[in-house]
PDB file of C-alpha atoms in Angstrom:
ATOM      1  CA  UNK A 220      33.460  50.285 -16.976  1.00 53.00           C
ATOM      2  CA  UNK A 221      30.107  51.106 -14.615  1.00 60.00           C
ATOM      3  CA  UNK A 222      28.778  47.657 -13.337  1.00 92.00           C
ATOM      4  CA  UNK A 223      25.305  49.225 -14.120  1.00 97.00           C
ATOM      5  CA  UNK A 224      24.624  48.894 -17.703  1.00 97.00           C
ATOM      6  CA  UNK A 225      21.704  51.297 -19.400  1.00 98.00           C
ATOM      7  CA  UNK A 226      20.271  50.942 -23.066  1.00 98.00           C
ATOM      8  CA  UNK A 227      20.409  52.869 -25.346  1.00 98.00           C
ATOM      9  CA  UNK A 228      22.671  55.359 -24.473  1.00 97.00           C
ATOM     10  CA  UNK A 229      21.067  57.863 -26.459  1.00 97.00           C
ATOM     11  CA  UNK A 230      17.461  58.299 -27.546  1.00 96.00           C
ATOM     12  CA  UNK A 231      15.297  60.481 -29.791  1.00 96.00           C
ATOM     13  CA  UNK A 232      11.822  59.802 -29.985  1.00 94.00           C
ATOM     14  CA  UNK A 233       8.049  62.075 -30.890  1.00 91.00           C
ATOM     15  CA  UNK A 234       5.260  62.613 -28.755  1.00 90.00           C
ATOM     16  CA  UNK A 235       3.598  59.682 -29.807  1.00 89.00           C
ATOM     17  CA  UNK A 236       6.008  57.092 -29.845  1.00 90.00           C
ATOM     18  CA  UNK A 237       6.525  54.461 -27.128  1.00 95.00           C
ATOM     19  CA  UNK A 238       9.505  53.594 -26.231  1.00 96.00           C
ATOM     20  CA  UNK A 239      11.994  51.786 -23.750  1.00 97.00           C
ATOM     21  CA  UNK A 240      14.837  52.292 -21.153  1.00 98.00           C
ATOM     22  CA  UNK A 241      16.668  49.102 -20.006  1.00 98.00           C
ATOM     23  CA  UNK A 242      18.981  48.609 -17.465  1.00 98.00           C
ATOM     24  CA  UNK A 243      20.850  45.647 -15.779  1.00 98.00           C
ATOM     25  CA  UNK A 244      23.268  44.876 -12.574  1.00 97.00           C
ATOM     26  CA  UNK A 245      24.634  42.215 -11.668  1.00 91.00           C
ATOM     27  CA  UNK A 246      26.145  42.967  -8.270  1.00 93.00           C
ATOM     28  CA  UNK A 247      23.386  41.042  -6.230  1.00 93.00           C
ATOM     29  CA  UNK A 248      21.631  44.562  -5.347  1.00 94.00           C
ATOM     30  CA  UNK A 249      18.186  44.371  -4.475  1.00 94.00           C
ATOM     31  CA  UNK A 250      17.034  48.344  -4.706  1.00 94.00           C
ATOM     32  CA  UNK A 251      17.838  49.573  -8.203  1.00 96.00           C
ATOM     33  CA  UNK A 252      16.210  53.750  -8.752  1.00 96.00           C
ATOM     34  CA  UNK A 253      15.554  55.515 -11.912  1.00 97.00           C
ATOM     35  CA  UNK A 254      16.521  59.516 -11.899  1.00 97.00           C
ATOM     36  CA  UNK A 255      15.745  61.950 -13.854  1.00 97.00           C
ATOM     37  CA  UNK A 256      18.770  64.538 -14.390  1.00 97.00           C
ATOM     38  CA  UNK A 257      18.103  67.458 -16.416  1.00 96.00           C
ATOM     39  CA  UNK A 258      21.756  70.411 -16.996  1.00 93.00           C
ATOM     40  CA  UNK A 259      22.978  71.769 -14.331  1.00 89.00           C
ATOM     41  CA  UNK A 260      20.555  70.058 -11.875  1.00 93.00           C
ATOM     42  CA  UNK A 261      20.954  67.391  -9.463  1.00 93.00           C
ATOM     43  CA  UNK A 262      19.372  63.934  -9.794  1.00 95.00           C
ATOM     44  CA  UNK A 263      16.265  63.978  -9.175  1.00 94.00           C
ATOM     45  CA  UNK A 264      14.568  60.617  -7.567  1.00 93.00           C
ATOM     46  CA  UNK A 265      11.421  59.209  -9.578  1.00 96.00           C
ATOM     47  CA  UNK A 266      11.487  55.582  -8.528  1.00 96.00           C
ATOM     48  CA  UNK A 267      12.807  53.089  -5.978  1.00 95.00           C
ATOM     49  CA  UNK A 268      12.202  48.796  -6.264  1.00 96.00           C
ATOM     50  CA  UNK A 269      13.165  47.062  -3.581  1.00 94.00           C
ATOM     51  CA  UNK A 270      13.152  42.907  -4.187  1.00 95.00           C
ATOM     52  CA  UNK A 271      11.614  43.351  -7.090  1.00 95.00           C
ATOM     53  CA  UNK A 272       8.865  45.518  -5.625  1.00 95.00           C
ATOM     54  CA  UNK A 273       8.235  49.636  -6.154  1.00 95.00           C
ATOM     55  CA  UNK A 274       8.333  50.831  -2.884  1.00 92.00           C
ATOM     56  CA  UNK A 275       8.634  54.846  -3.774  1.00 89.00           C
ATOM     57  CA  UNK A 276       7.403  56.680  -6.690  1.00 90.00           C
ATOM     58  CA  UNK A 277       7.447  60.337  -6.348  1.00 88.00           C
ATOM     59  CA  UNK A 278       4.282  61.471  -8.106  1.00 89.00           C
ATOM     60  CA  UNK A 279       5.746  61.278 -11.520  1.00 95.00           C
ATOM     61  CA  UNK A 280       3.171  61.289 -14.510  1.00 95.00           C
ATOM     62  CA  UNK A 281       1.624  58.122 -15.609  1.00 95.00           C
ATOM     63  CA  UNK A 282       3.597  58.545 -19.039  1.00 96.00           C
ATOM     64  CA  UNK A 283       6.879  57.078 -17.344  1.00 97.00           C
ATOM     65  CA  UNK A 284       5.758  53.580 -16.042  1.00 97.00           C
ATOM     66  CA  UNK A 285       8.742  51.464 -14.384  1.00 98.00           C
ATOM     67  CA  UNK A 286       8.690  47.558 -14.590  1.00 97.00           C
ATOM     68  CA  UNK A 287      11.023  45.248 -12.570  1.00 97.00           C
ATOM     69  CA  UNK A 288      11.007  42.123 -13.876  1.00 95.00           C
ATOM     70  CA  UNK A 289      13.611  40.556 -12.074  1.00 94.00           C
ATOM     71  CA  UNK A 290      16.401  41.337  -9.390  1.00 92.00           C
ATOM     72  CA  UNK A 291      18.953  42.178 -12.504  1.00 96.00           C
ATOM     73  CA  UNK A 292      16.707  44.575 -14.759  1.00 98.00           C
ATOM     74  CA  UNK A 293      14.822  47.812 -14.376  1.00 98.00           C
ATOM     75  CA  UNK A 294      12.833  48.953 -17.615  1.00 98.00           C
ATOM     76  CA  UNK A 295      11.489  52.250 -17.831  1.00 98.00           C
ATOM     77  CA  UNK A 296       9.017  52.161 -20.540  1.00 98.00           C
ATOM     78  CA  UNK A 297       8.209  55.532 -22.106  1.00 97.00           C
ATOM     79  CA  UNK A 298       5.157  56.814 -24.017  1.00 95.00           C
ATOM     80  CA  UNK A 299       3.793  60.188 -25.057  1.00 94.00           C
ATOM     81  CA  UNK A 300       6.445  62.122 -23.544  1.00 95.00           C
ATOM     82  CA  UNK A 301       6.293  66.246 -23.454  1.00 95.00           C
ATOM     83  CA  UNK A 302       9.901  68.063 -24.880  1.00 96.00           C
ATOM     84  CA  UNK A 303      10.472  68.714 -21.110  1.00 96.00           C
ATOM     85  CA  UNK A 304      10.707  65.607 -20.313  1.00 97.00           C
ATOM     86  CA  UNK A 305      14.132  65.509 -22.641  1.00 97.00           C
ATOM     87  CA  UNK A 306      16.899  64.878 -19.858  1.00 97.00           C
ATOM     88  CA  UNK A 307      19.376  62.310 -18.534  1.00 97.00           C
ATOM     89  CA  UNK A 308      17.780  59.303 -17.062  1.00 98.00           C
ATOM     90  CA  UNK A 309      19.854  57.438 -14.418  1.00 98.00           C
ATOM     91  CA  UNK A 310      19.558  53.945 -13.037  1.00 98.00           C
ATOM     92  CA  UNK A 311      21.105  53.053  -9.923  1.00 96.00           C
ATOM     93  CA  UNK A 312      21.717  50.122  -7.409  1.00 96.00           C
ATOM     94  CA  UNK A 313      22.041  49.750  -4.256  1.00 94.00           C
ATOM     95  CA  UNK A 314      22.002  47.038  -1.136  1.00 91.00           C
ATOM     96  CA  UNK A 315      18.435  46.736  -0.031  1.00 86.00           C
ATOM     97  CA  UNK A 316      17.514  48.630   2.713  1.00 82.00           C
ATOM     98  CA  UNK A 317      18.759  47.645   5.979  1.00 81.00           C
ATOM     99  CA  UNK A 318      21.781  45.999   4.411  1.00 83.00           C
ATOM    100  CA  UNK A 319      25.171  47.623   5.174  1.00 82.00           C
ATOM    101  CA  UNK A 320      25.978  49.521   1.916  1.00 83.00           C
ATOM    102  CA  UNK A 321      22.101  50.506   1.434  1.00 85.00           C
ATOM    103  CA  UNK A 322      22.736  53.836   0.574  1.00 85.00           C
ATOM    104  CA  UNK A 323      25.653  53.722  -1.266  1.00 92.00           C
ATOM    105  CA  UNK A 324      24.781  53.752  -4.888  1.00 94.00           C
ATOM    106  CA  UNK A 325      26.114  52.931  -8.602  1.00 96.00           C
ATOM    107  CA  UNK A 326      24.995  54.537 -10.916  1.00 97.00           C
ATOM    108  CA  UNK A 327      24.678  53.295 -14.970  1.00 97.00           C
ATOM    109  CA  UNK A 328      26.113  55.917 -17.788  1.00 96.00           C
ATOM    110  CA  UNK A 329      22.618  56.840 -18.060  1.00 97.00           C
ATOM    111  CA  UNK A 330      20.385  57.197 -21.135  1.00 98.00           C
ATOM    112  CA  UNK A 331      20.080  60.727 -23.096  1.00 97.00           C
ATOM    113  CA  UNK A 332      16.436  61.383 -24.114  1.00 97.00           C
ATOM    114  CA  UNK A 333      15.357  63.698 -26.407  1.00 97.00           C
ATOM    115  CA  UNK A 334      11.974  64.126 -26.954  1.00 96.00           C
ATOM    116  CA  UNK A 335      10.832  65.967 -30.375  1.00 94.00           C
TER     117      UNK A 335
ATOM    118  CA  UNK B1272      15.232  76.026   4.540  1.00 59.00           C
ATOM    119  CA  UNK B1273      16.245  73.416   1.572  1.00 69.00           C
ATOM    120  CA  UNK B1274      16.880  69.682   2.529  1.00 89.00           C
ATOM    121  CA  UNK B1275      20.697  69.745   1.794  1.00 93.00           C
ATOM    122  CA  UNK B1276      21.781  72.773   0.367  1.00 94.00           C
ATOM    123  CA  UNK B1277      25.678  73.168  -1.696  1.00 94.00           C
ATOM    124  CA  UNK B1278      27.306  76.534  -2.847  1.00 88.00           C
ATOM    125  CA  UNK B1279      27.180  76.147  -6.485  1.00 87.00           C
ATOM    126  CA  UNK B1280      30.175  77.762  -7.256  1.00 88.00           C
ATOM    127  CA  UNK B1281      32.552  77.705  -9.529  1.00 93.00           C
ATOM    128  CA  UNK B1282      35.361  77.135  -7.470  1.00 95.00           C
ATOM    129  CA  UNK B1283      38.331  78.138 -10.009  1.00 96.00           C
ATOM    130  CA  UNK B1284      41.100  77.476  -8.251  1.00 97.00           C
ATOM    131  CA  UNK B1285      45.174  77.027  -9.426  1.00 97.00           C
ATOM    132  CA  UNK B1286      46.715  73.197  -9.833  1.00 98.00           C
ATOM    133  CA  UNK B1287      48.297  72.367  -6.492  1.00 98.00           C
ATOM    134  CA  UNK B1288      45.791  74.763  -4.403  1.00 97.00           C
ATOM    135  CA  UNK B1289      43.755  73.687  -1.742  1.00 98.00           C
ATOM    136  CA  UNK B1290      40.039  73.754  -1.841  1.00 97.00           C
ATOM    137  CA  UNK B1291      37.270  73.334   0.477  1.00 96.00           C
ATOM    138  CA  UNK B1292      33.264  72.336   0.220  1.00 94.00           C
ATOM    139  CA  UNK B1293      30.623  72.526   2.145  1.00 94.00           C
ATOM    140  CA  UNK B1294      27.344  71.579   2.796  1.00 96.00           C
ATOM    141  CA  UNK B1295      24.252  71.988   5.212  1.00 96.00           C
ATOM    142  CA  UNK B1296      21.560  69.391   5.830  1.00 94.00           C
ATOM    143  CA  UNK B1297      17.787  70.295   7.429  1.00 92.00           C
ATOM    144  CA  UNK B1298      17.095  66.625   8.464  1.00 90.00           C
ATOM    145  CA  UNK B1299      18.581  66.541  12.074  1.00 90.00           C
ATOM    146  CA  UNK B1300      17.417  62.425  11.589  1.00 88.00           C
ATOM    147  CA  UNK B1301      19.864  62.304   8.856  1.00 90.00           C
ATOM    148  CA  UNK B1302      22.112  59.309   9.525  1.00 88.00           C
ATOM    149  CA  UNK B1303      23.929  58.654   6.071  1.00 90.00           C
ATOM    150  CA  UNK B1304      26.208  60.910   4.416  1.00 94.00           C
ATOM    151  CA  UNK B1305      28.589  61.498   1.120  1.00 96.00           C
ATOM    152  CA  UNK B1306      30.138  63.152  -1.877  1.00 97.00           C
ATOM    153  CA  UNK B1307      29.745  61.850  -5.044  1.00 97.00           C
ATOM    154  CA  UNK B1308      31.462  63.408  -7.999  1.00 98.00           C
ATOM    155  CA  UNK B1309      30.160  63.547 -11.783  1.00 97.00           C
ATOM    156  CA  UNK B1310      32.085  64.743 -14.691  1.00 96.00           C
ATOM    157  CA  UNK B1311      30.677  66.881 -17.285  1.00 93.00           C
ATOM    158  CA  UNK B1312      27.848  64.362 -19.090  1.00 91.00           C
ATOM    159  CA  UNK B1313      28.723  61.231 -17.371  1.00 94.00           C
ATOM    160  CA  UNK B1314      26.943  59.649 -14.473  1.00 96.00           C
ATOM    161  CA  UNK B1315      27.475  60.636 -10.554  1.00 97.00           C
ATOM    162  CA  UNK B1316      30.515  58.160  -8.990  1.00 96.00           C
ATOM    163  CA  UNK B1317      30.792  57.576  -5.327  1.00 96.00           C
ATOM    164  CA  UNK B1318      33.554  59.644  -3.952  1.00 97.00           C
ATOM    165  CA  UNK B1319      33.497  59.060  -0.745  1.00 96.00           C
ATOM    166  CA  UNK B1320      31.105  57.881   2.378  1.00 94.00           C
ATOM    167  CA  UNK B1321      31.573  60.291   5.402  1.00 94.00           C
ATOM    168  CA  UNK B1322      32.133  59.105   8.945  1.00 89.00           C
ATOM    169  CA  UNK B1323      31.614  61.114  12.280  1.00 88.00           C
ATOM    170  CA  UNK B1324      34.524  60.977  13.136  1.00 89.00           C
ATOM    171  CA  UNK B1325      35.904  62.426   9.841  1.00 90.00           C
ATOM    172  CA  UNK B1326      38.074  60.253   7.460  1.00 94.00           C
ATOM    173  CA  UNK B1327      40.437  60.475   4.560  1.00 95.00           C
ATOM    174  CA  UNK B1328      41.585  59.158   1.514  1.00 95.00           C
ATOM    175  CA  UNK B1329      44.036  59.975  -0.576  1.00 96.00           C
ATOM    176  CA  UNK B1330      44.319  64.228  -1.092  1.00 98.00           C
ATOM    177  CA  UNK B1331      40.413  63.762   0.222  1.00 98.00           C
ATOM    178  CA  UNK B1332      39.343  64.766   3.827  1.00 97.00           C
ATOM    179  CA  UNK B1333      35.746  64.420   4.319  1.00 97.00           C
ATOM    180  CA  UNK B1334      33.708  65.740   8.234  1.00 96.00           C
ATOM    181  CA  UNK B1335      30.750  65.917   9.687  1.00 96.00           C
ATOM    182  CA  UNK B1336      29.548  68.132  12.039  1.00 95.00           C
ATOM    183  CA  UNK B1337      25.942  66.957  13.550  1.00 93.00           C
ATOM    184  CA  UNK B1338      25.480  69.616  16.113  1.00 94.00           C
ATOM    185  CA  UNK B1339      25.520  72.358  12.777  1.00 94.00           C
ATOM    186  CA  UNK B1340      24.046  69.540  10.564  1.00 95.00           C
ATOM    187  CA  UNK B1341      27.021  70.266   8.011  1.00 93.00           C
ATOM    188  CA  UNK B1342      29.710  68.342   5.855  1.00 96.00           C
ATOM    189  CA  UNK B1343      32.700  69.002   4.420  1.00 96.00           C
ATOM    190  CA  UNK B1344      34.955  68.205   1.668  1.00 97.00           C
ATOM    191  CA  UNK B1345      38.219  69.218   1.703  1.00 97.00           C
ATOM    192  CA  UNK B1346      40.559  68.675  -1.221  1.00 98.00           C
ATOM    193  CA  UNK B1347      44.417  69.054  -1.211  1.00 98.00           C
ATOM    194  CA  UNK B1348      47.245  69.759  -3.978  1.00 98.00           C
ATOM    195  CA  UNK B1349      44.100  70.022  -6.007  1.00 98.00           C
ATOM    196  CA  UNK B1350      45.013  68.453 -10.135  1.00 98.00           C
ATOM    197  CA  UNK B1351      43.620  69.283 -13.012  1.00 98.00           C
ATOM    198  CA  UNK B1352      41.624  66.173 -13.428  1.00 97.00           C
ATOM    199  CA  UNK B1353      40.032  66.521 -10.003  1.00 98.00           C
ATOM    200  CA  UNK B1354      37.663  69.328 -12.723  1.00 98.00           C
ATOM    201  CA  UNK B1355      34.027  68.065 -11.631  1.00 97.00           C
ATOM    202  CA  UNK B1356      31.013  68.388 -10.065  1.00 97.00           C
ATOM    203  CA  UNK B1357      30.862  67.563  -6.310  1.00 97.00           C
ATOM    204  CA  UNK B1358      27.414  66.412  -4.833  1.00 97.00           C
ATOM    205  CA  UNK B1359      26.520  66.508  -1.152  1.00 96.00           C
ATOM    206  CA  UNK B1360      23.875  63.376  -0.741  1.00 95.00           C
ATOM    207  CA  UNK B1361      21.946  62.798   2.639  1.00 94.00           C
ATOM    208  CA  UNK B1362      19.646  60.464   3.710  1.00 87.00           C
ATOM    209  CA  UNK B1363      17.581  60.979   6.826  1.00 70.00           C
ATOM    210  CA  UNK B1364      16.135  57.423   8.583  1.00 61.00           C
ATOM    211  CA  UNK B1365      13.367  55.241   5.989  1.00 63.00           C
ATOM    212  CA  UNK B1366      13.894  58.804   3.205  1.00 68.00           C
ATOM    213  CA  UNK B1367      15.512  58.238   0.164  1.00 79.00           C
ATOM    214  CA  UNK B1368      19.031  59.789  -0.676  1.00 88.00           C
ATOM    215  CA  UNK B1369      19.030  63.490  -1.283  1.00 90.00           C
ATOM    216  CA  UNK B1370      20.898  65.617  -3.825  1.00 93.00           C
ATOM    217  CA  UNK B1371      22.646  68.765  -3.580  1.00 94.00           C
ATOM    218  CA  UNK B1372      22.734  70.899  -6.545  1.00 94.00           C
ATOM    219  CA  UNK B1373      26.266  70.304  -6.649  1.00 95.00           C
ATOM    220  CA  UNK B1374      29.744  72.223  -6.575  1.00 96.00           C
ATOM    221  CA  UNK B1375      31.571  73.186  -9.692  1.00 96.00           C
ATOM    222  CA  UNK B1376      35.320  73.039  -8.897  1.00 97.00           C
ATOM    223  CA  UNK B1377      37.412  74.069 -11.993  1.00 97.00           C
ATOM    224  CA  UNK B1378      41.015  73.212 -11.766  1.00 98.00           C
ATOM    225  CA  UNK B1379      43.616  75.840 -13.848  1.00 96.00           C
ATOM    226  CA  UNK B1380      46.684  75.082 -14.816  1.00 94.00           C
TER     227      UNK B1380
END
């Protein structure tokens, strides 16, 4: 069992609907990620927080807005999404940076979205 | 010249064979290095951290080489289970893990 858990494992949703990806650790890591994974492809970084804080986001579109709201969960809330945004999103945890183990991540089981 | 760059494969390659990966990184800074592994439609697992002065586990031999700014994977008596996915991931100083596309090794019986 991954000591990342992500909700809901699978998603469907329209253009116009908001929506939400949870996520939770409980490992005492302070830098948890969200990637985007679409087939075939590698995972592809769109946010970092690190204590709680977002310390990278890599020019993704307003319509994907994360929220930290403590050291456990990362949300990823979700709202007029395009069909190409349909892909595997990823959470991850790490140490925080300069900690030893700062780069080593676990990833959650991820969250399938399709987007109609 | 891509930041880490992987031979996509496949790699088909009979139970018991011996198989080898490898990859090349641009970021001479880079000071972090691994394979992860991620089975058809599940989520990437840490396979193993790589040292510099090369380390094993198990049927798994993983090496650096700075001076060429490439790693290696090296995988022995190869199963049928060890069927994945193998990322190269690299960080370089304060930059954020990178991903290789990845490595398809298919394991026959």
């Amino acid at each position: 069992d991954t000591e990342v858990t992500q909700t809901p494992k699978h998603l469907v949703m329209g253009m116009t609907n908001k929506k939400s990806l949870k996520c939770e650790q409980h490992m005492g890591h302070r830098a948890m990620y969200w990637y985007k994974q679409k087939a075939k492809k590698p995972p592809e970084l769109m946010f970092v927080y690190s204590y709680e804080k977002l310390s990278i986001n890599e020019s993704v579109p307003s319509r994907f807005s994360p929220e930290c709201p403590n050291s456990s969960l990362l949300n990823l809330h979700l709202h007029a999404l395009q069909p190409e945004d349909s892909a595997l999103y990823l959470c991850a945890s790490s140490q925080a940076p300069g900690q030893s183990g700062a780069n080593v991540l676990t990833f959650g089981a991820g969250s399938r979205l399709t987007v109609l | 010249r891509k930041e880490v760059e992987q031979d996509p494969g496949p790699f088909n390659v009979p139970e018991g064979a011996t198989v080898a990966f490898n990859c090349t990184y641009s970021n001479s800074a880079s000071q972090s290095f691994f394979w992860y592994r991620q089975d058809c439609r599940k989520e990437p697992k840490l396979l193993m951290s790589v040292y510099s002065s090369g380390n094993e586990d198990g049927r798994f031999t993983a090496q650096l080489n700075r001076a060429s700014q490439y790693i290696s994977l090296l995988i022995r008596d190869s199963k049928l289970s060890d069927s994945a996915t193998y990322l190269c991931v690299v960080n370089g100083g304060n930059t954020p893990l990178v991903f290789g596309k990845g490595t398809r090794l298919s394991v026959i019986a």
